[in-house]
């Protein structure tokens, strides 16, 4: 009984909070790494490291490998969107001078897009929470657009990043193979894509400073491995609308980190918006983030 309570606490509270904290640090740490590296080179090295780590884990725990070619194709396509496309456009938006706060605000639109696209039934409480989340984002956007730095190209890449993670998340819900194997295949596809694209789009330069090593290892171990495992697990076990609603928490927390690290100021409107987002998140998750029974999302892969 005590063990069940501990597991439930982890699934409904610890995992979501830990995921939001880790994921929110992504934009901040990426910005640090981009001071010493071109974006594609940065992403490519991160993918290669993540691929090597995940296949090592698969070998260590003897994780089963899919035998059907169709499964490989679907997982690789999912990875190209959820991993490669999302991260490439994420890095490019930061490289084109969009501030981490503004970027995270744009990506915060994912929950409402997922709710519209998902086949899961969305309750009145959830819709109310999602609309409050959007309202809160509007408050934060209103001030951040004036105090944060942004360009048309940066905004465009941020929107493409949003599209990739939204579609990729919907596809990820259908994957039922072992999580380590799933992640290893996705990172392999992403690494292959970066191997082809990087020399075509940039002349990679990297300064192997302590800051770059810190940013690279943080993004690989903490975000690509740790936070992604938490996200994949919650997607597999929970309602997509509830899980993706966690991304509403990312803009406020990233904006706070943005303020403390880069000095981008927070207005009263931003603070009010953060409060509205929290209320919206509570309504979306009124009956708990994780369900004990997996809801079907179309045909499993």
Coordinates of N, CA and C in Angstrom, one line a residue, residues 10 44 114 138 147 180 209 216:
X10 N 4.8 10.1 -7.3 CA 5.8 10.3 -8.3 C 5.1 10.6 -9.6
X44 N 23.9 18.8 -33.7 CA 24.5 17.5 -34.3 C 25.3 16.8 -33.2
X114 N -2.7 20.7 -29.3 CA -2.9 19.3 -29.1 C -4.3 18.9 -28.7
X138 N -1.1 35.4 -23.2 CA -1.3 36.7 -23.8 C -0.8 37.9 -22.9
X147 N 10.0 43.9 -24.1 CA 11.3 43.9 -23.4 C 12.2 42.8 -23.9
X180 N 13.5 3.0 -24.1 CA 14.9 3.2 -24.5 C 15.1 2.9 -26.0
X209 N 35.0 25.7 -25.0 CA 35.1 26.3 -23.7 C 34.4 25.5 -22.6
X216 N 26.5 21.6 -23.5 CA 26.4 20.4 -24.3 C 26.0 19.2 -23.4

